Short mmCIF file of C-alpha atoms in Angstrom, two decimals:
data_model
loop_
_atom_site.label_atom_id
_atom_site.label_comp_id
_atom_site.label_asym_id
_atom_site.label_seq_id
_atom_site.Cartn_x
_atom_site.Cartn_y
_atom_site.Cartn_z
CA MET A 1 34.74 -11.19 -10.16
CA LEU A 2 31.20 -13.18 -9.38
CA LEU A 3 32.32 -16.80 -9.63
CA ASP A 4 30.73 -18.03 -13.00
CA THR A 5 28.50 -20.62 -10.86
CA ARG A 6 27.00 -22.41 -14.52
CA ARG A 7 30.27 -23.59 -15.74
CA ALA A 8 31.32 -24.51 -11.28
CA TRP A 9 28.85 -26.88 -11.39
CA ALA A 10 29.78 -28.98 -14.49
CA GLY A 11 32.88 -28.58 -13.72
CA MET A 12 32.64 -30.20 -10.61
CA LEU A 13 29.47 -32.66 -12.71
CA LEU A 14 32.04 -33.56 -14.13
CA ALA A 15 34.46 -34.62 -11.94
CA GLY A 16 32.26 -37.39 -10.62
CA MET A 17 32.21 -35.22 -7.31
CA THR A 18 29.53 -34.56 -4.70
CA LEU A 19 29.79 -34.00 -0.74
CA THR A 20 29.61 -35.95 1.81
CA CYS A 21 29.51 -35.96 5.59
CA GLN A 22 31.47 -39.15 6.91
CA GLN A 23 29.72 -42.07 9.31
CA ALA A 24 33.43 -43.26 11.06
CA GLN A 25 34.06 -41.81 13.48
CA ALA A 26 32.97 -38.58 14.55
CA VAL A 27 36.12 -36.26 14.52
CA THR A 28 36.32 -37.36 10.86
CA PRO A 29 35.54 -33.99 8.94
CA ALA A 30 33.39 -33.01 6.41
CA CYS A 31 34.29 -33.88 2.42
CA LEU A 32 34.15 -33.34 -0.98
CA THR A 33 33.50 -37.25 -2.65
CA HIS A 34 36.05 -38.36 -5.83
CA GLN A 35 35.92 -41.36 -7.28
CA ALA A 36 39.07 -42.08 -8.63
CA ALA A 37 39.43 -42.02 -12.42
CA ALA A 38 42.54 -43.66 -14.42
CA GLY A 39 45.17 -41.66 -13.79
CA ASP A 40 45.03 -39.74 -10.07
CA THR A 41 47.05 -40.03 -7.58
CA LEU A 42 46.90 -38.97 -3.91
CA ILE A 43 49.49 -36.02 -5.28
CA GLY A 44 48.05 -34.53 -7.87
CA LEU A 45 44.02 -34.61 -6.23
CA SER A 46 46.13 -32.59 -3.78
CA ARG A 47 48.10 -30.18 -5.87
CA GLN A 48 45.09 -29.33 -8.16
CA HIS A 49 42.20 -29.00 -5.40
CA LEU A 50 44.17 -28.68 -1.86
CA MET A 51 45.81 -26.02 -0.51
CA PRO A 52 49.40 -25.40 -0.80
CA SER A 53 49.73 -25.52 2.97
CA ALA A 54 47.96 -28.81 3.03
CA ARG A 55 49.76 -32.18 2.12
CA TRP A 56 49.29 -35.47 0.47
CA GLN A 57 50.40 -37.28 3.19
CA GLU A 58 46.58 -36.27 4.70
CA LEU A 59 44.87 -37.52 2.29
CA ALA A 60 46.34 -40.96 2.40
CA ARG A 61 45.80 -40.98 6.07
CA LEU A 62 42.02 -40.03 5.92
CA ASN A 63 41.00 -41.62 2.70
CA ARG A 64 43.84 -44.74 3.98
CA ILE A 65 45.50 -45.68 0.59
CA ALA A 66 49.49 -47.46 1.14
CA ASN A 67 50.68 -46.42 -2.48
CA PRO A 68 50.27 -42.62 -3.10
CA ARG A 69 50.40 -43.17 -6.91
CA ARG A 70 48.04 -46.31 -7.61
CA ILE A 71 44.88 -45.78 -6.79
CA PRO A 72 42.27 -48.42 -7.72
CA ILE A 73 39.76 -46.35 -10.28
CA GLY A 74 36.01 -45.85 -8.95
CA THR A 75 38.17 -45.78 -4.75
CA ARG A 76 35.66 -42.92 -3.42
CA LEU A 77 38.16 -40.30 -1.36
CA CYS A 78 37.04 -38.07 0.93
CA LEU A 79 39.20 -34.75 0.02
CA PRO A 80 38.57 -32.34 3.33
CA LEU A 81 36.34 -29.49 2.80
CA ASP A 82 38.32 -27.46 5.52
CA LEU A 83 41.65 -28.13 2.99
CA LEU A 84 40.14 -27.27 -0.52
CA ARG A 85 41.98 -24.23 -2.55
CA GLY A 86 39.45 -21.75 -2.65
CA ASN A 87 39.93 -17.35 -3.76
CA ALA A 88 37.87 -14.67 -2.10
CA VAL A 89 35.27 -13.72 -4.12
CA PRO A 90 32.76 -10.88 -3.21
CA ALA A 91 29.33 -10.55 -3.01
CA ARG A 92 27.62 -7.82 -5.17
CA VAL A 93 25.31 -4.83 -3.35
CA LEU A 94 21.74 -5.69 -5.81
CA THR A 95 19.87 -3.13 -4.26
CA VAL A 96 19.20 -0.78 -1.27
CA VAL A 97 16.40 1.52 0.25
CA GLY A 98 16.23 3.91 2.50
CA GLU A 99 19.48 4.05 5.04
CA ALA A 100 22.09 1.86 4.77
CA GLN A 101 26.00 1.62 5.09
CA LEU A 102 29.05 0.24 6.47
CA ALA A 103 29.95 0.14 9.86
CA SER A 104 33.96 0.67 9.40
CA SER A 105 33.27 3.14 7.38
CA ALA A 106 29.45 4.65 8.04
CA GLN A 107 30.06 5.08 3.64
CA ALA A 108 26.29 5.10 2.42
CA LEU A 109 25.58 1.78 0.24
CA GLN A 110 24.98 1.54 -2.86
CA ALA A 111 23.29 -0.74 -5.72
CA GLY A 112 26.24 -1.74 -7.31
CA ASP A 113 29.02 -2.04 -4.31
CA THR A 114 30.14 -4.81 -3.57
CA LEU A 115 31.40 -6.50 0.14
CA SER A 116 34.06 -8.67 0.72
CA GLU A 117 34.92 -10.74 3.80
CA GLN A 118 34.99 -8.66 7.68
CA SER A 119 32.45 -7.13 5.64
CA GLN A 120 29.33 -5.11 8.04
CA VAL A 121 26.40 -3.35 7.11
CA ARG A 122 24.69 -1.76 9.28
CA THR A 123 20.56 -0.05 8.09
CA GLY A 124 18.29 2.22 9.40
CA GLN A 125 14.92 2.46 10.99
CA HIS A 126 13.06 2.47 7.40
CA GLY A 127 17.02 0.95 5.17
CA TYR A 128 16.85 -2.78 3.40
CA VAL A 129 19.31 -4.47 1.97
CA SER A 130 19.14 -7.44 -0.89
CA ILE A 131 23.36 -8.80 -1.19
CA GLU A 132 24.04 -11.64 -3.72
CA LEU A 133 27.26 -13.56 -3.58
CA ALA A 134 28.75 -15.67 -6.22
CA ASP A 135 27.17 -18.24 -6.82
CA GLY A 136 23.41 -16.66 -7.11
CA SER A 137 21.92 -16.76 -3.54
CA ILE A 138 20.80 -14.07 -1.76
CA LEU A 139 20.89 -12.32 1.27
CA GLN A 140 17.93 -9.34 2.57
CA VAL A 141 18.90 -7.28 5.53
CA GLN A 142 15.93 -5.60 7.69
CA PRO A 143 15.25 -2.76 9.33
CA GLU A 144 17.44 -2.17 12.04
CA THR A 145 19.63 -4.92 11.46
CA GLN A 146 23.57 -5.39 11.93
CA VAL A 147 25.58 -8.34 10.17
CA ARG A 148 28.73 -9.12 8.94
CA LEU A 149 29.78 -11.61 6.02
CA ASP A 150 32.53 -13.17 8.15
CA GLN A 151 33.43 -15.60 4.14
CA THR A 152 33.09 -16.42 1.47
CA GLN A 153 35.08 -18.83 -0.83
CA ALA A 154 34.72 -20.04 -4.28
CA HIS A 155 35.83 -23.19 -4.46
CA GLU A 156 36.35 -22.80 -8.33
CA SER A 157 38.05 -26.84 -9.27
CA VAL A 158 34.86 -28.49 -7.58
CA GLY A 159 32.10 -25.82 -8.12
CA LEU A 160 31.71 -25.00 -4.59
CA LEU A 161 31.02 -21.61 -2.59
CA ARG A 162 31.02 -21.82 1.48
CA ALA A 163 29.46 -19.35 2.73
CA THR A 164 29.32 -17.55 6.59
CA TRP A 165 26.94 -14.17 7.89
CA GLU A 166 27.11 -13.67 11.44
CA LEU A 167 23.82 -11.23 12.52
CA VAL A 168 23.91 -9.33 15.48
CA ARG A 169 21.02 -7.81 16.07
CA GLY A 170 17.88 -7.44 13.27
CA ARG A 171 16.40 -9.32 11.27
CA VAL A 172 17.62 -11.82 7.64
CA THR A 173 15.70 -13.48 5.35
CA SER A 174 18.17 -15.21 2.93
CA TRP A 175 17.86 -17.39 -0.03
CA VAL A 176 19.81 -20.03 -0.61
CA ARG A 177 20.38 -21.74 -4.51
CA PRO A 178 20.09 -25.16 -3.68
CA GLN A 179 22.74 -26.99 -4.64
CA PRO A 180 23.26 -31.39 -5.40
CA GLU A 181 25.51 -31.96 -2.92
CA PRO A 182 24.44 -33.64 0.61
CA LYS A 183 26.39 -31.33 2.99
CA PRO A 184 25.42 -27.60 4.15
CA ARG A 185 28.16 -24.79 3.31
CA HIS A 186 26.26 -22.22 3.89
CA GLN A 187 25.69 -20.53 7.20
CA VAL A 188 23.85 -17.59 9.59
CA ARG A 189 25.54 -17.29 12.83
CA THR A 190 23.95 -15.71 15.63
CA PRO A 191 25.30 -15.41 19.46
CA GLN A 192 23.06 -18.23 19.77
CA ALA A 193 22.99 -20.95 17.32
CA VAL A 194 24.67 -21.71 13.01
CA LEU A 195 22.51 -22.31 10.80
CA ALA A 196 23.23 -23.86 7.84
CA VAL A 197 22.07 -24.61 4.86
CA ARG A 198 21.88 -26.04 1.54
CA GLY A 199 19.35 -24.77 0.08
CA THR A 200 16.04 -23.06 0.80
CA GLU A 201 14.97 -20.54 2.17
CA PHE A 202 14.41 -18.77 5.89
CA ARG A 203 14.34 -15.54 7.99
CA VAL A 204 16.84 -15.21 10.99
CA GLN A 205 16.45 -12.72 13.27
CA VAL A 206 18.59 -11.69 16.50
CA THR A 207 16.65 -9.81 19.28
CA ASP A 208 16.46 -9.61 23.47
CA GLN A 209 19.32 -12.59 23.68
CA LEU A 210 17.01 -14.72 21.47
CA THR A 211 17.28 -16.36 18.43
CA ARG A 212 15.02 -17.01 16.67
CA ALA A 213 14.13 -19.30 13.13
CA GLU A 214 11.35 -19.62 10.57
CA THR A 215 11.69 -21.93 7.51
CA LEU A 216 10.14 -21.11 4.92
CA SER A 217 10.43 -23.70 2.05
CA GLY A 218 13.75 -27.17 2.56
CA LYS A 219 15.91 -27.22 6.11
CA VAL A 220 17.66 -25.93 7.85
CA ALA A 221 20.09 -27.77 10.38
CA ILE A 222 20.13 -25.87 13.48
CA ASP A 223 23.64 -26.22 15.98
CA THR A 224 23.03 -23.98 19.38
CA LYS A 225 24.93 -22.88 21.34
CA ALA A 226 24.21 -25.53 24.12
CA ASN A 227 25.52 -28.13 21.73
CA THR A 228 22.50 -29.84 20.07
CA GLN A 229 21.54 -30.45 16.77
CA GLN A 230 18.33 -30.10 15.38
CA VAL A 231 16.92 -29.72 12.00
CA LEU A 232 14.10 -27.66 11.20
CA SER A 233 11.43 -28.70 7.85
CA ALA A 234 9.46 -26.45 5.99
CA GLU A 235 7.08 -24.29 7.30
CA GLN A 236 8.83 -24.93 11.12
CA GLY A 237 10.37 -21.59 13.54
CA MET A 238 12.70 -22.14 16.76
CA LEU A 239 12.47 -20.07 20.25
CA ILE A 240 16.42 -20.58 20.80
CA ASP A 241 18.25 -19.28 23.84
CA GLY A 242 21.28 -20.45 24.04
CA ARG A 243 20.26 -22.66 27.32
CA THR A 244 17.69 -24.58 26.78
CA ALA A 245 19.12 -27.87 26.47
CA ARG A 246 17.41 -28.78 23.31
CA PRO A 247 14.83 -26.63 22.42
CA GLN A 248 11.52 -27.58 19.94
CA PRO A 249 10.34 -26.86 16.32
CA SER A 250 6.41 -24.96 16.09
CA ARG A 251 4.47 -25.15 13.15
CA LEU A 252 4.24 -21.41 11.49
CA PRO A 253 1.12 -19.57 11.97
CA ALA A 254 0.14 -20.15 8.86
CA ALA A 255 -0.67 -17.48 5.38
CA PRO A 256 -4.24 -15.82 5.76
CA ASP A 257 -6.10 -15.83 3.21
CA ILE A 258 -5.98 -12.71 1.36
CA GLY A 259 -7.91 -13.78 -1.17
CA ASP A 260 -7.88 -13.62 -5.24
CA GLY A 261 -7.28 -10.91 -7.61
CA VAL A 262 -5.12 -7.51 -8.37
CA ARG A 263 -6.80 -4.86 -5.75
CA HIS A 264 -7.33 -1.51 -7.38
CA PHE A 265 -7.50 1.65 -5.30
CA GLU A 266 -8.21 5.12 -6.92
CA ARG A 267 -8.27 6.33 -3.84
CA PRO A 268 -4.36 7.87 -1.79
CA VAL A 269 -5.46 5.85 1.68
CA VAL A 270 -5.42 2.61 0.78
CA LYS A 271 -6.82 -0.39 2.74
CA LEU A 272 -4.95 -4.29 2.94
CA ASP A 273 -6.65 -6.44 4.72
CA ALA A 274 -6.81 -10.13 5.33
CA ARG A 275 -9.07 -13.05 7.76
CA ALA A 276 -7.41 -13.03 10.70
CA VAL A 277 -5.28 -16.24 11.33
CA PRO A 278 -5.88 -18.43 15.02
CA GLY A 279 -4.58 -17.10 17.67
CA ALA A 280 -1.91 -14.96 15.65
CA GLN A 281 -1.12 -11.96 18.32
CA GLY A 282 -0.18 -9.37 15.39
CA TYR A 283 1.07 -9.08 11.57
CA ARG A 284 3.18 -7.56 9.22
CA PHE A 285 2.84 -6.33 6.02
CA GLN A 286 5.14 -5.05 3.77
CA VAL A 287 4.47 -3.69 -0.46
CA ALA A 288 7.30 -3.59 -2.86
CA SER A 289 7.50 -2.51 -6.43
CA ASP A 290 9.34 -6.00 -7.64
CA PRO A 291 7.74 -9.72 -6.50
CA ARG A 292 10.23 -10.00 -4.81
CA PHE A 293 10.38 -7.31 -2.24
CA GLN A 294 14.01 -6.41 -2.06
CA GLN A 295 12.43 -2.71 -3.07
CA MET A 296 10.39 -2.38 -0.39
CA LEU A 297 8.51 0.45 0.50
CA LEU A 298 6.25 0.72 3.57
CA GLU A 299 6.40 -1.56 5.97
CA ALA A 300 3.78 -1.88 9.13
CA ARG A 301 3.06 -4.08 12.82
CA THR A 302 -0.86 -3.88 13.14
CA THR A 303 -2.46 -6.13 15.44
CA GLU A 304 -5.64 -6.17 13.29
CA PRO A 305 -4.93 -7.91 9.87
CA VAL A 306 -5.83 -4.36 7.99
CA LEU A 307 -3.68 -1.59 7.07
CA ARG A 308 -4.25 1.96 6.09
CA THR A 309 -1.96 4.04 4.74
CA ALA A 310 -1.29 6.72 2.53
CA ALA A 311 1.87 6.52 2.02
CA LEU A 312 2.48 5.11 -1.50
CA PRO A 313 2.65 6.70 -4.67
CA ASP A 314 0.76 6.01 -8.28
CA GLY A 315 1.83 2.31 -9.34
CA ASP A 316 1.50 -1.22 -9.72
CA PHE A 317 3.27 -2.54 -5.70
CA HIS A 318 3.36 -6.38 -4.48
CA TRP A 319 2.10 -6.82 -1.76
CA ARG A 320 2.17 -9.22 2.02
CA VAL A 321 1.45 -10.20 4.54
CA ARG A 322 2.22 -13.04 7.47
CA ALA A 323 0.94 -13.99 11.29
CA GLN A 324 2.72 -13.91 14.34
CA ASP A 325 2.21 -16.39 16.91
CA ALA A 326 3.06 -16.17 20.36
CA GLN A 327 6.53 -16.27 20.92
CA GLY A 328 6.89 -14.02 17.66
CA MET A 329 7.11 -16.16 15.45
CA GLU A 330 6.01 -15.16 12.00
CA GLY A 331 4.30 -17.35 9.56
CA LEU A 332 3.90 -17.94 5.57
CA ASP A 333 3.70 -15.30 3.83
CA ALA A 334 1.01 -14.07 1.97
CA VAL A 335 0.95 -12.85 -1.16
CA GLY A 336 -1.32 -10.41 -3.48
CA ARG A 337 -0.70 -7.37 -6.36
CA LEU A 338 -2.13 -3.59 -5.84
CA HIS A 339 -2.99 -1.04 -8.29
CA LEU A 340 -3.34 2.72 -7.13
CA ASN A 341 -4.40 5.38 -9.54
CA ALA A 342 -5.60 8.04 -7.12
CA ARG A 343 -3.85 10.85 -8.87
CA PRO A 344 -4.37 14.32 -9.76
CA GLU A 345 -6.74 13.34 -7.07
CA PRO A 346 -10.55 14.86 -8.25
CA PRO A 347 -11.48 18.08 -7.15
CA ILE A 348 -14.01 18.81 -4.24
CA PRO A 349 -17.81 19.57 -5.06
CA THR A 350 -18.91 23.02 -3.29
CA ALA A 351 -22.59 23.19 -4.86
CA PRO A 352 -25.11 22.41 -4.68
CA GLY A 353 -24.62 21.28 -1.54
CA ASN A 354 -24.82 17.47 0.01
CA ASP A 355 -28.08 16.88 0.06
CA GLY A 356 -28.01 18.09 -3.77
CA ARG A 357 -31.74 19.48 -3.94
CA LEU A 358 -31.99 22.67 -6.36
CA ARG A 359 -34.84 24.80 -7.13
CA SER A 360 -33.81 26.50 -10.13
CA ASP A 361 -34.54 26.47 -13.95
CA THR A 362 -30.63 26.51 -14.31
CA LEU A 363 -28.29 23.91 -13.73
CA GLU A 364 -25.70 24.98 -11.20
CA LEU A 365 -22.48 23.36 -11.12
CA SER A 366 -18.54 24.53 -8.98
CA TRP A 367 -16.08 23.13 -6.65
CA THR A 368 -12.95 23.40 -5.99
CA GLN A 369 -9.76 24.09 -8.25
CA HIS A 370 -6.72 21.82 -7.68
CA PRO A 371 -3.67 22.97 -7.58
CA GLU A 372 -2.02 20.92 -10.07
CA GLY A 373 -5.63 21.37 -12.98
CA THR A 374 -5.25 22.53 -15.45
CA ALA A 375 -8.57 21.23 -16.58
CA TYR A 376 -11.58 19.44 -15.28
CA ARG A 377 -14.05 16.29 -17.16
CA LEU A 378 -17.21 16.82 -15.75
CA GLN A 379 -19.85 13.39 -16.36
CA LEU A 380 -23.42 14.76 -15.76
CA ALA A 381 -26.10 11.13 -16.01
CA ARG A 382 -29.72 10.11 -15.11
CA ASP A 383 -28.03 6.74 -13.02
CA ALA A 384 -25.20 6.46 -10.85
CA SER A 385 -23.48 4.23 -12.60
CA PHE A 386 -23.43 6.41 -15.23
CA SER A 387 -24.19 4.78 -17.78
CA ALA A 388 -25.09 5.49 -21.35
CA PRO A 389 -26.42 8.46 -22.67
CA LEU A 390 -24.29 9.96 -20.93
CA LEU A 391 -26.25 13.99 -20.43
CA ILE A 392 -22.70 15.51 -20.58
CA ASP A 393 -19.00 14.61 -20.77
CA GLU A 394 -17.02 17.89 -21.38
CA THR A 395 -13.28 18.96 -20.33
CA LEU A 396 -14.34 21.90 -18.64
CA PRO A 397 -10.79 25.28 -17.90
CA GLY A 398 -12.88 26.48 -15.38
CA ASN A 399 -14.13 24.75 -11.99
CA GLN A 400 -17.95 26.29 -12.54
CA VAL A 401 -20.29 25.42 -15.12
CA SER A 402 -23.83 27.40 -15.30
CA ARG A 403 -26.51 26.32 -17.79
CA PRO A 404 -30.38 25.99 -18.55
CA TRP A 405 -31.34 22.30 -17.48
CA ARG A 406 -35.32 20.63 -16.56
CA PRO A 407 -35.99 19.90 -13.59
CA GLY A 408 -35.74 15.48 -13.05
CA ARG A 409 -32.79 13.42 -10.99
CA TYR A 410 -29.71 13.62 -12.18
CA HIS A 411 -26.02 12.44 -11.25
CA TRP A 412 -22.48 13.81 -11.58
CA ARG A 413 -19.00 13.64 -11.22
CA LEU A 414 -15.93 15.02 -11.63
CA ALA A 415 -11.79 14.21 -12.58
CA THR A 416 -8.75 16.03 -12.27
CA VAL A 417 -6.89 16.77 -15.94
CA GLN A 418 -2.82 17.62 -15.78
CA ARG A 419 -0.29 17.43 -17.63
CA GLY A 420 1.34 14.19 -17.65
CA PRO A 421 5.39 13.77 -17.66
CA ASP A 422 5.16 13.26 -21.51
CA GLY A 423 2.91 16.60 -22.34
CA GLN A 424 -0.04 14.53 -22.97
CA PRO A 425 -3.33 15.11 -20.67
CA ASP A 426 -3.43 13.03 -17.97
CA THR A 427 -6.74 12.33 -16.06
CA GLY A 428 -7.19 10.97 -13.00
CA PRO A 429 -9.68 8.94 -10.64
CA TRP A 430 -13.60 9.24 -11.00
CA GLY A 431 -14.47 11.48 -7.24
CA ASP A 432 -17.00 10.01 -5.56
CA ALA A 433 -21.01 11.05 -7.25
CA ARG A 434 -23.01 13.13 -6.25
CA PRO A 435 -26.65 13.41 -6.50
CA ILE A 436 -29.10 16.34 -7.73
CA ASP A 437 -32.42 17.05 -6.97
CA LEU A 438 -33.85 19.82 -9.80
CA ARG A 439 -36.78 21.22 -8.99
CA ALA A 440 -38.57 24.24 -10.70
CA ALA A 441 -37.96 27.66 -9.63
CA PRO A 442 -40.19 29.72 -7.46
CA ALA A 443 -42.68 30.87 -10.50
CA GLU A 444 -44.12 34.02 -10.28
CA LEU A 445 -45.50 35.93 -7.55
CA PRO A 446 -49.74 36.77 -8.78
CA SER A 447 -51.07 40.31 -8.00
CA PRO A 448 -52.66 40.64 -4.19
CA ARG A 449 -56.02 40.79 -3.47
CA LEU A 450 -56.53 43.53 -2.60
CA THR A 451 -60.02 45.25 0.37
CA GLN A 452 -60.30 48.25 2.09
CA GLU A 453 -58.62 47.05 4.89
CA ALA A 454 -56.20 43.67 3.82
CA LEU A 455 -54.08 42.06 0.85
CA PHE A 456 -54.34 38.49 0.47
CA PHE A 457 -51.14 36.70 -1.40
CA GLN A 458 -51.49 33.76 -2.82
CA PRO A 459 -47.86 32.01 -3.18
CA PRO A 460 -48.10 29.46 -6.32
CA ILE A 461 -46.96 26.72 -3.18
CA GLU A 462 -46.99 22.55 -4.09
CA PRO A 463 -49.10 20.75 -2.03
CA GLY A 464 -47.51 20.21 1.35
CA GLN A 465 -45.01 23.08 1.21
CA THR A 466 -44.85 25.82 3.48
CA VAL A 467 -44.88 29.42 1.98
CA ARG A 468 -42.80 32.55 4.16
CA LEU A 469 -44.01 36.13 2.63
CA GLN A 470 -42.09 38.56 2.58
CA VAL A 471 -43.12 42.11 1.95
CA ALA A 472 -40.68 45.40 2.18
CA ARG A 473 -40.57 48.68 2.17
CA ASP A 474 -37.16 48.84 0.72
CA ALA A 475 -35.52 46.62 -2.74
CA SER A 476 -33.32 45.88 0.42
CA PHE A 477 -35.52 43.85 2.68
CA GLY A 478 -34.26 46.08 5.33
CA LEU A 479 -37.31 48.50 6.51
CA VAL A 480 -39.53 44.18 6.28
CA VAL A 481 -43.52 45.41 7.59
CA LEU A 482 -44.62 41.33 7.29
CA ASP A 483 -42.62 38.13 7.85
CA GLU A 484 -44.25 35.56 8.00
CA THR A 485 -44.86 31.54 7.26
CA HIS A 486 -47.85 30.02 6.47
CA ARG A 487 -49.55 26.27 5.52
CA GLU A 488 -52.62 27.62 4.79
CA LEU A 489 -53.63 29.99 1.70
CA PRO A 490 -54.01 33.04 1.21
CA ILE A 491 -52.14 34.87 3.42
CA ARG A 492 -54.01 38.43 4.60
CA MET A 493 -51.82 41.23 5.49
CA ALA A 494 -52.85 44.78 6.77
CA ARG A 495 -53.05 47.46 4.29
CA PRO A 496 -50.82 49.58 4.74
CA GLN A 497 -53.23 53.32 4.84
CA ALA A 498 -50.59 55.31 3.61
CA GLY A 499 -49.72 53.05 0.24
CA GLY A 500 -46.74 53.44 -1.73
CA ARG A 501 -44.35 50.99 -3.49
CA LEU A 502 -44.16 47.81 -1.72
CA TYR A 503 -41.61 44.66 -2.72
CA VAL A 504 -42.86 41.01 -1.97
CA ARG A 505 -40.96 37.60 -2.27
CA TYR A 506 -41.61 34.47 -0.96
CA GLN A 507 -39.77 31.35 -0.22
CA ALA A 508 -41.41 27.20 -0.01
CA THR A 509 -40.28 24.87 2.27
CA ASP A 510 -41.16 21.14 0.72
CA PRO A 511 -42.64 18.28 2.92
CA ASP A 512 -38.73 16.55 3.54
CA GLY A 513 -37.28 19.85 5.19
CA PHE A 514 -35.47 21.38 1.57
CA VAL A 515 -36.57 25.31 1.88
CA GLY A 516 -36.38 26.60 -1.75
CA PRO A 517 -34.88 30.00 -3.28
CA LEU A 518 -36.23 33.42 -2.57
CA SER A 519 -38.76 33.76 -5.49
CA ALA A 520 -37.64 36.96 -7.35
CA VAL A 521 -38.84 40.78 -5.74
CA GLN A 522 -41.35 41.83 -7.45
CA THR A 523 -43.10 45.73 -6.15
CA LEU A 524 -46.09 46.51 -6.25
CA GLU A 525 -47.95 50.14 -5.71
CA LEU A 526 -51.12 50.31 -3.76
CA PRO A 527 -52.90 53.82 -3.42
CA SER A 528 -53.04 55.44 -0.36
CA CYS A 529 -57.19 55.84 0.57
CA VAL A 530 -59.18 57.71 2.86
CA GLU A 531 -59.26 56.35 6.11
CA THR A 532 -62.56 55.58 8.31
CA GLY A 533 -62.39 56.86 12.46
CA HIS A 534 -61.90 53.03 12.17
CA GLY A 535 -58.92 53.41 10.82
CA GLY A 536 -59.69 51.92 6.97
CA CYS A 537 -60.63 53.22 3.82
CA VAL A 538 -63.69 54.45 3.35
CA GLN A 539 -66.06 53.30 0.50
CA SER A 540 -67.22 54.51 -2.36
CA ALA A 541 -69.72 52.64 -6.12
CA ALA A 542 -65.85 52.94 -7.21
CA GLY A 543 -63.62 51.08 -3.89
CA PRO A 544 -61.89 53.58 -2.14
CA LEU A 545 -61.50 56.73 -2.04
CA THR A 546 -57.92 56.98 -2.85
CA THR A 547 -56.37 60.17 -2.08
CA ARG A 548 -54.34 62.70 -4.01
#
């Protein structure tokens, strides 16, 4: 059972107890200071607060009390912390993300598991564990970390919890619930130092025979293996190698500027960025589903203050980024929120092409089919902002639409509709708007002017256009007798003396290079004629002489 901290703290305050560090000799132990009340005796206090093996005579010696049964009211007594009666209380696993296990049994950790003293937690490459102590303090174990819970003792008679973690390798972030006593009772031990706190947020990293300590709030007392004591204030860091006589604190990098407000994304690729921090050598990005970053979804280190990822599902998330200096110290966090609504993804338009130009009296649009799509929403407007009135705003079952439409410049966009978890239609985000330049369809080709030697074609083109004219003996244009492109009209074609049926079509190209569709195929019945000696037709008052 976890300690009821509110009841315990209330009991401690009622007893008038505080922690203090005696200023007499260096050998004097850390104490819980008790102000004597009426009826207090050393024997009674010893039975109430100290371990069974502790003797009241030790209290008499430390406090220089001659008569253990008569203590003046108001006397401040030292109760040694190391002699306080305590019970081992388990820690509780709050959250587990990815691979995490108990090192002793290789048993996978799960939320709700309890950890007793000497339990050792090991995380994998993408593993995160949040562990809560009995007083509400939390240790967040980061990926590729090994940490052991050495001690977690609850001294319920005085409302005090003492906890010691040993960080073997990797990274942890600790949030220790503020405590009213001045003496730190939470510790993180590393191969190079002991970090003690009583109410703060700090990070510790062990790597390459080094300990990096980063204090985010409050203060951290550091005892190094070189027998030096330091105090690390908020927004300070320290690199400890165990050999330097007195390592010096340094200021942590400032939080990057990420601006204000929630960032919204409607595409699977999310881009998170910040302004560069002067002197930064890298950045660490983290994304979680909760504001305390216990349910971590993504973590990445980058050389520039920008992260691109397509690994997030749709939803609302919290993200943060911090800079790293040349010593590997990580600074203060810039924290933001993001909203991702990218699914179902919009279909990909297939027609018309990217230029959107179309010569037709019919609006013809098509797109790919989404594997989970049940329908598609189409909008057509005259402006790219799709402000009212919309010309089309419909949900269509298929992946194409064809309907008569007047020429003009338009914009269109699509969204996929799928069946949601509740069985109701779920419409995804809009795709990128596409332009349409719908131009008039090619007009019908007038009949050519016919002479004894030639045919003269006058396609109905617009100023600046060029025109391609094709004439063939068959409807499939396999037997082409003319295929020419001209800027000037009319187009002259030598008259076939054999006459017969000809198939004719044309294609206009706009000044901007857009090649329109081929016109409808038209047929021309051309009579044969009596040839002259020069290959022309014999003329009469009624025109060329034809054969029958």
